[in-house]
Coordinates of C-alpha atoms and ligand atoms in Angstrom, one line a residue:
M1 CA 90.7 116.8 196.8
S2 CA 92.3 118.8 199.6
N3 CA 91.3 118.1 203.1
S4 CA 90.4 121.5 204.7
N5 CA 89.5 119.7 207.9
P6 CA 92.8 118.3 209.1
A7 CA 91.9 118.6 212.8
G8 CA 88.9 116.4 212.1
K9 CA 86.3 119.1 213.0
I10 CA 82.8 117.8 213.1
W11 CA 80.2 120.4 212.3
D12 CA 76.7 120.2 213.8
A13 CA 75.4 120.8 210.3
I14 CA 76.6 121.6 206.8
I15 CA 74.1 123.6 204.8
L16 CA 74.2 123.1 201.1
G17 CA 73.2 126.4 199.4
G18 CA 73.6 129.9 200.7
G19 CA 70.3 131.3 199.4
A20 CA 67.3 132.5 201.5
A21 CA 66.4 129.1 203.0
G22 CA 70.0 128.0 203.7
L23 CA 71.0 131.2 205.4
M24 CA 67.8 131.2 207.5
A25 CA 68.5 127.6 208.7
A26 CA 72.1 128.4 209.4
I27 CA 71.3 131.5 211.4
T28 CA 68.6 129.8 213.4
A29 CA 70.9 126.9 214.3
A30 CA 73.9 129.2 215.0
K31 CA 71.7 131.3 217.4
R32 CA 71.1 128.0 219.3
G33 CA 74.9 127.6 219.7
K34 CA 75.3 125.0 216.8
Q35 CA 78.4 125.0 214.7
V36 CA 77.3 125.5 211.1
L37 CA 79.0 125.7 207.8
V38 CA 77.2 127.0 204.7
L39 CA 78.6 125.9 201.3
D40 CA 77.7 127.6 198.0
H41 CA 79.3 127.4 194.6
S42 CA 78.5 131.0 193.7
K43 CA 80.8 134.0 194.0
K44 CA 78.2 135.8 196.1
P45 CA 75.5 134.4 198.4
A46 CA 71.8 134.8 197.9
E47 CA 71.9 136.1 194.4
K48 CA 68.1 135.5 194.0
I49 CA 67.4 137.8 196.9
R50 CA 69.5 140.5 195.3
I51 CA 67.5 140.4 192.0
S52 CA 64.1 139.7 193.5
G53 CA 61.3 142.2 193.4
G54 CA 63.0 144.3 190.8
G55 CA 66.0 144.8 193.2
R56 CA 63.8 145.6 196.2
C57 CA 62.9 142.1 197.4
N58 CA 59.3 141.3 198.0
F59 CA 60.4 139.5 201.2
T60 CA 57.0 138.4 202.5
N61 CA 53.3 139.0 202.4
L62 CA 50.9 140.3 205.1
D63 CA 48.5 137.6 204.2
I64 CA 50.2 134.2 204.2
K65 CA 47.7 131.3 203.9
P66 CA 48.3 127.6 202.9
K67 CA 46.0 128.3 199.9
N68 CA 48.8 130.5 198.5
Y69 CA 51.0 127.4 198.0
L70 CA 50.9 124.6 195.5
S71 CA 52.0 121.1 196.6
D72 CA 51.0 117.5 196.1
N73 CA 50.2 117.7 199.8
P74 CA 48.7 121.2 200.4
R75 CA 48.7 120.7 204.2
F76 CA 52.4 120.1 204.4
C77 CA 53.4 123.8 204.6
I78 CA 51.0 124.6 207.5
S79 CA 53.2 123.7 210.4
A80 CA 56.3 125.5 209.3
L81 CA 54.4 128.6 208.3
K82 CA 52.7 128.7 211.7
R83 CA 55.9 128.3 213.6
Y84 CA 57.7 131.1 211.8
T85 CA 55.3 133.6 210.4
Q86 CA 55.4 136.7 208.2
N87 CA 55.1 138.8 211.4
D88 CA 58.3 137.1 212.8
F89 CA 60.2 138.1 209.7
I90 CA 58.7 141.6 209.6
K91 CA 59.8 142.1 213.2
W92 CA 63.3 141.0 212.3
V93 CA 63.5 143.4 209.3
E94 CA 62.3 146.2 211.6
S95 CA 64.9 145.4 214.2
H96 CA 67.5 146.0 211.5
H97 CA 65.9 149.4 210.7
I98 CA 65.2 148.2 207.1
R99 CA 62.4 150.5 205.8
Y100 CA 59.7 148.7 203.7
H101 CA 56.3 149.3 202.2
E102 CA 53.2 147.4 201.1
K103 CA 53.1 147.7 197.3
T104 CA 49.9 145.8 196.5
L105 CA 47.9 142.8 197.8
G106 CA 49.9 142.6 201.0
Q107 CA 53.3 142.4 199.2
L108 CA 56.1 143.9 201.3
F109 CA 59.1 145.4 199.6
C110 CA 62.3 147.1 200.9
N111 CA 62.1 150.9 200.3
D112 CA 65.7 151.0 199.3
S113 CA 67.4 147.7 198.2
A114 CA 67.2 143.9 198.4
Q115 CA 70.9 144.1 199.5
Q116 CA 69.7 145.2 202.9
I117 CA 68.0 141.8 203.4
I118 CA 71.2 140.0 202.3
D119 CA 73.3 142.2 204.6
M120 CA 70.9 141.4 207.5
L121 CA 71.2 137.7 206.9
L122 CA 75.0 137.7 206.5
G123 CA 75.5 140.0 209.5
E124 CA 73.4 137.7 211.7
L125 CA 75.2 134.6 210.5
R126 CA 78.6 136.2 211.3
A127 CA 77.4 137.5 214.7
H128 CA 76.4 134.0 215.8
G129 CA 79.5 132.3 214.6
G130 CA 78.2 130.6 211.5
E131 CA 80.6 130.2 208.6
L132 CA 79.9 130.8 204.9
R133 CA 82.2 129.3 202.3
L134 CA 81.7 130.5 198.7
H135 CA 83.2 129.1 195.5
S136 CA 82.4 125.7 196.9
Q137 CA 80.9 123.4 194.4
I138 CA 79.5 120.4 196.2
K139 CA 80.7 117.2 194.6
Q140 CA 79.5 114.3 196.9
V141 CA 77.6 113.7 200.1
L142 CA 78.0 110.4 201.8
R143 CA 76.6 109.0 205.0
E144 CA 79.2 107.2 207.1
G145 CA 77.7 105.7 210.2
E146 CA 76.3 108.6 212.3
L147 CA 78.1 111.2 210.2
Y148 CA 78.0 112.8 206.8
S149 CA 81.0 113.6 204.7
V150 CA 80.6 116.5 202.3
A151 CA 83.2 116.8 199.5
S152 CA 83.3 120.1 197.7
S153 CA 85.7 122.1 195.6
S154 CA 86.9 123.7 198.8
G155 CA 87.6 120.4 200.6
M156 CA 86.2 117.6 202.7
E157 CA 84.1 118.3 205.8
L158 CA 82.2 116.1 208.3
A159 CA 78.9 116.9 210.0
R160 CA 76.2 115.3 212.1
A161 CA 73.5 116.7 209.8
V162 CA 73.2 118.0 206.2
V163 CA 70.6 120.5 205.1
V164 CA 69.9 120.6 201.4
A165 CA 69.0 124.2 200.4
T166 CA 70.2 124.2 196.8
G167 CA 66.9 125.6 195.4
G168 CA 65.1 124.8 192.2
K169 CA 66.1 124.7 188.6
S170 CA 65.0 128.3 187.7
I171 CA 67.6 130.6 186.2
P172 CA 70.6 128.3 185.7
K173 CA 72.6 131.4 184.7
M174 CA 72.4 132.4 188.4
G175 CA 73.7 129.1 189.7
A176 CA 70.6 127.0 189.8
T177 CA 71.3 123.3 189.6
S178 CA 69.4 120.0 190.0
F179 CA 71.8 119.0 192.7
G180 CA 69.2 118.7 195.5
Y181 CA 67.0 116.5 193.4
D182 CA 69.9 114.2 192.5
L183 CA 71.1 114.0 196.1
A184 CA 67.5 113.0 197.2
K185 CA 67.5 110.2 194.6
Q186 CA 70.9 109.0 195.8
F187 CA 69.4 108.6 199.3
G188 CA 66.3 106.8 197.9
I189 CA 64.0 109.8 198.5
N190 CA 61.2 110.3 196.0
V191 CA 61.3 113.4 193.8
L192 CA 58.1 114.6 192.1
P193 CA 58.3 115.8 188.5
T194 CA 59.4 119.4 188.2
R195 CA 58.3 122.2 185.8
A196 CA 58.9 125.9 185.5
A197 CA 56.4 128.2 187.2
L198 CA 55.7 131.9 187.7
V199 CA 56.9 132.1 184.1
P200 CA 55.7 134.0 181.0
F201 CA 53.7 132.2 178.2
T202 CA 55.1 131.9 174.7
F203 CA 53.0 132.0 171.6
S204 CA 53.2 130.1 168.3
E205 CA 54.5 131.9 165.1
Q206 CA 50.8 132.1 164.0
Q207 CA 49.7 133.7 167.3
K208 CA 52.7 136.0 167.3
L209 CA 51.6 137.5 163.9
W210 CA 48.8 139.1 165.8
S211 CA 50.3 139.7 169.2
V212 CA 53.9 140.9 168.6
P213 CA 52.9 144.4 167.5
L214 CA 51.1 144.7 170.9
S215 CA 54.4 144.2 172.7
G216 CA 54.5 146.6 175.7
V217 CA 50.7 147.0 176.0
A218 CA 49.5 146.3 179.5
V219 CA 46.0 145.9 180.9
D220 CA 44.3 144.9 184.2
A221 CA 43.0 141.4 183.5
I222 CA 41.3 138.4 185.0
V223 CA 42.9 135.1 183.9
K224 CA 41.4 131.7 184.6
I225 CA 42.1 128.0 184.3
G226 CA 39.1 126.0 185.5
K227 CA 38.3 127.4 189.0
T228 CA 41.6 129.1 189.5
V229 CA 41.4 132.8 189.0
F230 CA 43.8 135.7 189.3
R231 CA 43.2 139.4 188.7
E232 CA 46.4 141.4 188.2
G233 CA 48.3 143.1 185.4
L234 CA 48.8 141.4 182.0
L235 CA 51.6 142.4 179.6
F236 CA 52.0 141.6 175.9
T237 CA 55.6 140.7 175.1
H238 CA 57.6 139.8 172.0
R239 CA 57.3 136.2 172.8
G240 CA 53.7 136.0 174.2
L241 CA 52.2 137.1 177.5
S242 CA 53.6 138.1 180.8
G243 CA 52.7 140.3 183.8
P244 CA 51.7 139.2 187.3
S245 CA 48.3 137.6 186.3
I246 CA 50.0 135.4 183.7
L247 CA 52.9 134.4 186.0
Q248 CA 50.4 133.4 188.6
I249 CA 48.2 131.3 186.3
S250 CA 51.3 129.7 184.7
S251 CA 51.8 127.7 187.9
Y252 CA 48.5 126.0 187.2
W253 CA 49.0 125.5 183.5
Q254 CA 49.8 122.3 181.6
E255 CA 50.6 121.9 177.9
G256 CA 47.5 122.1 175.7
V257 CA 45.2 123.6 178.4
P258 CA 43.3 126.8 177.4
V259 CA 43.5 129.9 179.4
T260 CA 40.5 132.3 179.6
I261 CA 41.3 136.0 179.8
D262 CA 39.1 139.0 180.5
L263 CA 40.8 142.0 179.1
A264 CA 38.4 144.5 180.5
P265 CA 37.0 143.4 183.8
D266 CA 34.2 145.5 185.4
V267 CA 33.3 147.0 182.0
N268 CA 29.8 146.3 180.6
I269 CA 31.1 146.2 177.1
L270 CA 27.7 145.6 175.4
E271 CA 26.2 148.5 177.2
E272 CA 29.2 150.8 176.3
L273 CA 29.0 149.8 172.6
K274 CA 25.3 150.2 172.4
K275 CA 25.7 153.7 173.9
A276 CA 28.4 154.5 171.4
R277 CA 26.1 153.3 168.6
E278 CA 23.4 155.7 169.7
E279 CA 25.5 158.7 170.5
H280 CA 28.3 158.4 167.9
P281 CA 26.7 156.4 165.0
K282 CA 29.5 157.5 162.6
Q283 CA 32.3 156.3 164.9
D284 CA 34.3 153.3 163.6
I285 CA 33.9 150.3 165.9
S286 CA 37.6 150.0 166.5
N287 CA 37.6 153.6 167.8
A288 CA 34.6 152.8 170.0
L289 CA 36.6 149.8 171.4
G290 CA 39.5 152.2 172.0
H291 CA 37.4 153.8 174.8
I292 CA 37.3 150.4 176.6
L293 CA 40.8 149.0 175.9
P294 CA 44.2 150.6 175.1
K295 CA 43.8 151.9 171.5
K296 CA 46.5 149.6 170.0
L297 CA 44.8 146.6 171.5
A298 CA 41.4 147.7 170.4
K299 CA 42.5 148.1 166.8
A300 CA 44.3 144.7 166.9
I301 CA 41.2 142.9 168.3
A302 CA 39.0 144.7 165.7
A303 CA 41.3 143.6 162.9
R304 CA 41.6 140.0 164.2
D305 CA 37.8 139.6 164.6
G306 CA 36.8 141.3 161.4
L307 CA 35.1 144.2 163.2
S308 CA 34.9 147.2 160.9
G309 CA 32.6 150.0 159.8
H310 CA 30.5 152.7 161.5
M311 CA 28.8 151.9 164.8
A312 CA 25.4 152.5 163.1
T313 CA 26.0 149.4 161.0
Q314 CA 26.8 147.1 163.9
S315 CA 24.0 144.7 164.9
D316 CA 23.5 143.6 168.5
K317 CA 24.8 140.2 167.5
I318 CA 28.1 141.7 166.4
L319 CA 28.4 143.8 169.5
R320 CA 27.7 140.7 171.7
K321 CA 30.4 138.8 169.8
A322 CA 32.9 141.7 170.4
E323 CA 32.0 141.6 174.1
E324 CA 32.5 137.9 174.3
N325 CA 35.9 138.1 172.6
I326 CA 37.1 140.7 175.1
H327 CA 35.6 139.3 178.3
R328 CA 36.3 135.6 177.4
W329 CA 39.4 135.5 175.2
Q330 CA 40.6 131.9 175.1
I331 CA 44.1 131.1 174.2
V332 CA 46.2 128.0 174.3
P333 CA 49.8 129.1 174.8
M334 CA 52.4 127.2 172.8
G335 CA 54.6 126.9 176.0
T336 CA 56.4 128.9 178.6
E337 CA 59.8 130.6 178.7
G338 CA 60.9 127.7 180.9
Y339 CA 63.6 127.7 183.6
R340 CA 65.5 130.4 181.7
T341 CA 63.2 133.1 183.2
A342 CA 60.9 131.2 185.6
E343 CA 60.8 132.6 189.2
V344 CA 60.3 129.2 190.7
T345 CA 60.2 125.4 190.1
I346 CA 57.1 123.4 190.9
G347 CA 57.5 119.9 192.2
G348 CA 60.6 118.5 193.8
I349 CA 61.2 116.6 197.0
D350 CA 58.1 114.7 197.8
T351 CA 56.8 116.0 201.1
K352 CA 55.6 112.5 202.1
E353 CA 59.3 111.8 202.6
L354 CA 59.8 114.7 205.1
S355 CA 58.7 115.7 208.6
S356 CA 56.5 118.8 208.3
K357 CA 57.8 120.0 211.7
T358 CA 61.5 119.6 211.1
M359 CA 62.0 119.1 207.3
E360 CA 64.1 116.0 208.2
A361 CA 63.8 113.0 205.8
N362 CA 61.7 110.3 207.5
N363 CA 64.1 107.5 206.5
V364 CA 67.4 109.3 206.5
P365 CA 68.2 110.7 209.9
G366 CA 70.2 113.9 209.8
L367 CA 69.3 114.8 206.2
Y368 CA 67.0 117.8 205.8
F369 CA 65.4 119.5 202.7
I370 CA 64.2 123.2 202.8
G371 CA 63.2 126.0 200.5
E372 CA 62.4 125.7 196.9
V373 CA 63.9 122.2 196.4
V374 CA 60.9 120.9 198.3
D375 CA 57.5 120.4 196.6
V376 CA 56.0 123.6 198.0
T377 CA 55.6 126.5 195.6
G378 CA 54.1 129.8 196.5
H379 CA 52.1 132.3 194.5
L380 CA 53.8 135.5 193.3
G381 CA 53.9 138.1 196.1
G382 CA 56.5 137.2 198.7
Y383 CA 55.1 133.7 199.4
N384 CA 58.2 131.9 198.2
F385 CA 60.6 133.8 200.4
Q386 CA 58.3 133.2 203.4
W387 CA 58.4 129.5 202.6
A388 CA 62.2 129.8 202.6
W389 CA 62.3 131.6 205.9
S390 CA 59.7 129.3 207.6
S391 CA 61.2 126.0 206.3
G392 CA 64.7 127.2 207.1
Y393 CA 63.6 128.1 210.6
A394 CA 62.0 124.7 211.1
A395 CA 65.2 122.9 210.2
G396 CA 67.4 125.3 212.1
M397 CA 65.4 124.6 215.3
A398 CA 65.8 120.9 214.8
L399 CA 69.5 120.6 214.1
Ligands
FDA1 P1 67.9 129.7 196.2 O1 67.9 129.4 194.8 O2 67.7 131.1 196.7 O3 69.4 129.3 196.8 C1 70.0 128.1 196.4 C2 71.5 128.3 196.5 O4 72.1 127.0 196.3 C3 72.1 129.3 195.5 O5 72.8 130.3 196.2 C4 72.9 128.4 194.6 O6 74.1 129.1 194.2 C5 73.3 127.2 195.5 N1 73.6 126.0 194.8 C6 72.8 125.3 193.9 N2 73.4 124.2 193.5 C7 74.6 124.1 194.1 C8 75.7 123.2 194.1 N3 75.6 122.1 193.4 N4 76.8 123.5 194.9 C9 76.8 124.6 195.7 N5 75.8 125.5 195.8 C10 74.7 125.3 195.0 N6 60.2 135.1 195.8 C11 59.6 136.0 196.6 O7 59.0 135.5 197.6 N7 59.6 137.3 196.4 C12 60.2 137.9 195.3 O8 60.3 139.1 195.1 C13 60.8 137.0 194.4 N8 61.4 137.5 193.2 C14 62.1 136.6 192.4 C15 62.7 137.1 191.2 C16 63.4 136.3 190.4 C17 63.9 136.8 189.1 C18 63.5 134.9 190.7 C19 64.3 134.0 189.9 C20 62.9 134.4 191.9 C21 62.2 135.2 192.7 N9 61.5 134.8 193.8 C22 60.9 135.6 194.7 C23 61.6 133.3 194.2 C24 62.7 133.2 195.3 O9 63.9 133.8 194.8 C25 63.0 131.7 195.6 O10 61.8 131.0 195.9 C26 64.0 131.6 196.8 O11 65.2 132.2 196.4 C27 64.2 130.1 197.1 O12 65.2 130.1 198.1 P2 66.2 128.8 198.3 O13 67.1 129.2 199.4 O14 65.4 127.6 198.4 O15 66.9 128.7 196.9

C-alpha cells in the first residue's frame, strides 16, 4: 500500500463515506477550522442524492418529528434533530439560490435538479478547505494510541477522529456496503439486525396470477399494520405492490404479517352500490364497481370474488361482502424487493452505543457514526436526508 502521507500529516478527522451525512459532517467541521478528509470508493460523491426524489431530491420535510423515525430507541434522534433543524437546512438551500417547492405532505423538492444540492455541498466543502478523495476503497481502520490509521486504496492516513458515514446496505449497485457495520463490530460496538425498508412488496406466483394484469394501476389507499396507518398512493407492479403508501408500511412489515388495505377510502361503497342497484338494475356489478375504482381493478376484483350478474340480482349480503373486500383487503406479501431497490436500511449501529449529542461511540473515543448506518430510519418524505444533515452536523460540531 502506498503512503500518501509521507510528511506525517495528522487530520483532525477522516470521514468514511462522501454521501449526505459524511459531507455534512465534513463541512461543519471544516467551517470550524478543522482539517478534514473525506474518503469514498465511488467515482462520484453523493450518488444517492443525485438519484433521490426522482432526480429532484426531497431534501427535507417541513414537519420533522421524532415520530417520523423508527429506531430501537425512538428518543435518540431528538437531540440532533433539534440542534440542526429542517429550517436550518432550508435557509442554507435558500442562501445558495436553489429554488424548491412543497410537493405534498410537507415534502420539499428542488425545482430543477438534485445536482444543485450536491454542488452546494461540494462547493462549501471546498470553500472551507475540506478535502474529498474519491476512488478510495477503505480497507482497514486501526486505533493506535490517541490516533486512528485509515488504510484505503489511495493510501494510508492518520487522524485524531474517524467518522463512519458509509450508509446502509440499500442499492449495492450504487456502492452500498456493509463496511460501517463490520467496522463497528471490529470495535466491539453492537449492531442491531438490519432489513430493507421503504421497499416494494413482492407477491407469490399464485397472488401474481391475479395482480400482474393490474400492473400500472394506481389508487389512493389507506394501508395498515396494527395501529400503524399511512394514506398515500398505491401502485400495482409486475412483482407485487409499490407506491408511497406501500413503501411507508414496508418499514413496519415482518415476514408473514398481514397488511390491510382500503382501496377506496372515503367512499361509502355499500350506499353507492345500493344506489346503483336502484337506478341501474341492469348494470353488471363489475361496471358498478368501475364507478368506485379504476375499471381494470374493479373487473379484477369482481372476477376474483365471484361477483357477476346484474345489479338487480345482488343481495345486500353480496354488496356488503364487496364493500368489505375493497375497504379491508388483507394480503400477506411473499416478501420485499430487498436491498436491490430499498430506499433505506432499518437497524444498524445500536444507538445505546452512541452519544445522542455528538454521535461519538461511548466506549471508543474519537469514533463517530452518522447517517443511515445508525439505527435511525425515517419515513418516506425527506426524513432520511434530514437525519443525515442533523446527525452529520452533530458530529461535525464535536470533532
Ligand atoms: P449514503 O448511502 O448516502 O452515503 C454513503 C457513502 O459511503 C456512499 O457515497 C458510498 O459510496 C460510501 N461507501 C460505502 N462503503 C464504502 C467503503 N467501504 N469505502 C468507501 N466508501 C464507501 N431520502 C430522503 O430523505 N429523500 C429522498 O428523496 C430520498 N430518495 C431516495 C431515493 C433512492 C432511490 C434511495 C436509494 C434512497 C433515497 N433516500 C431519500 C434515502 C437517502 O438517500 C439516504 O437515507 C441517505 O443517502 C443516507 O445518507 P448517508 O450519507 O448516511 O449514506
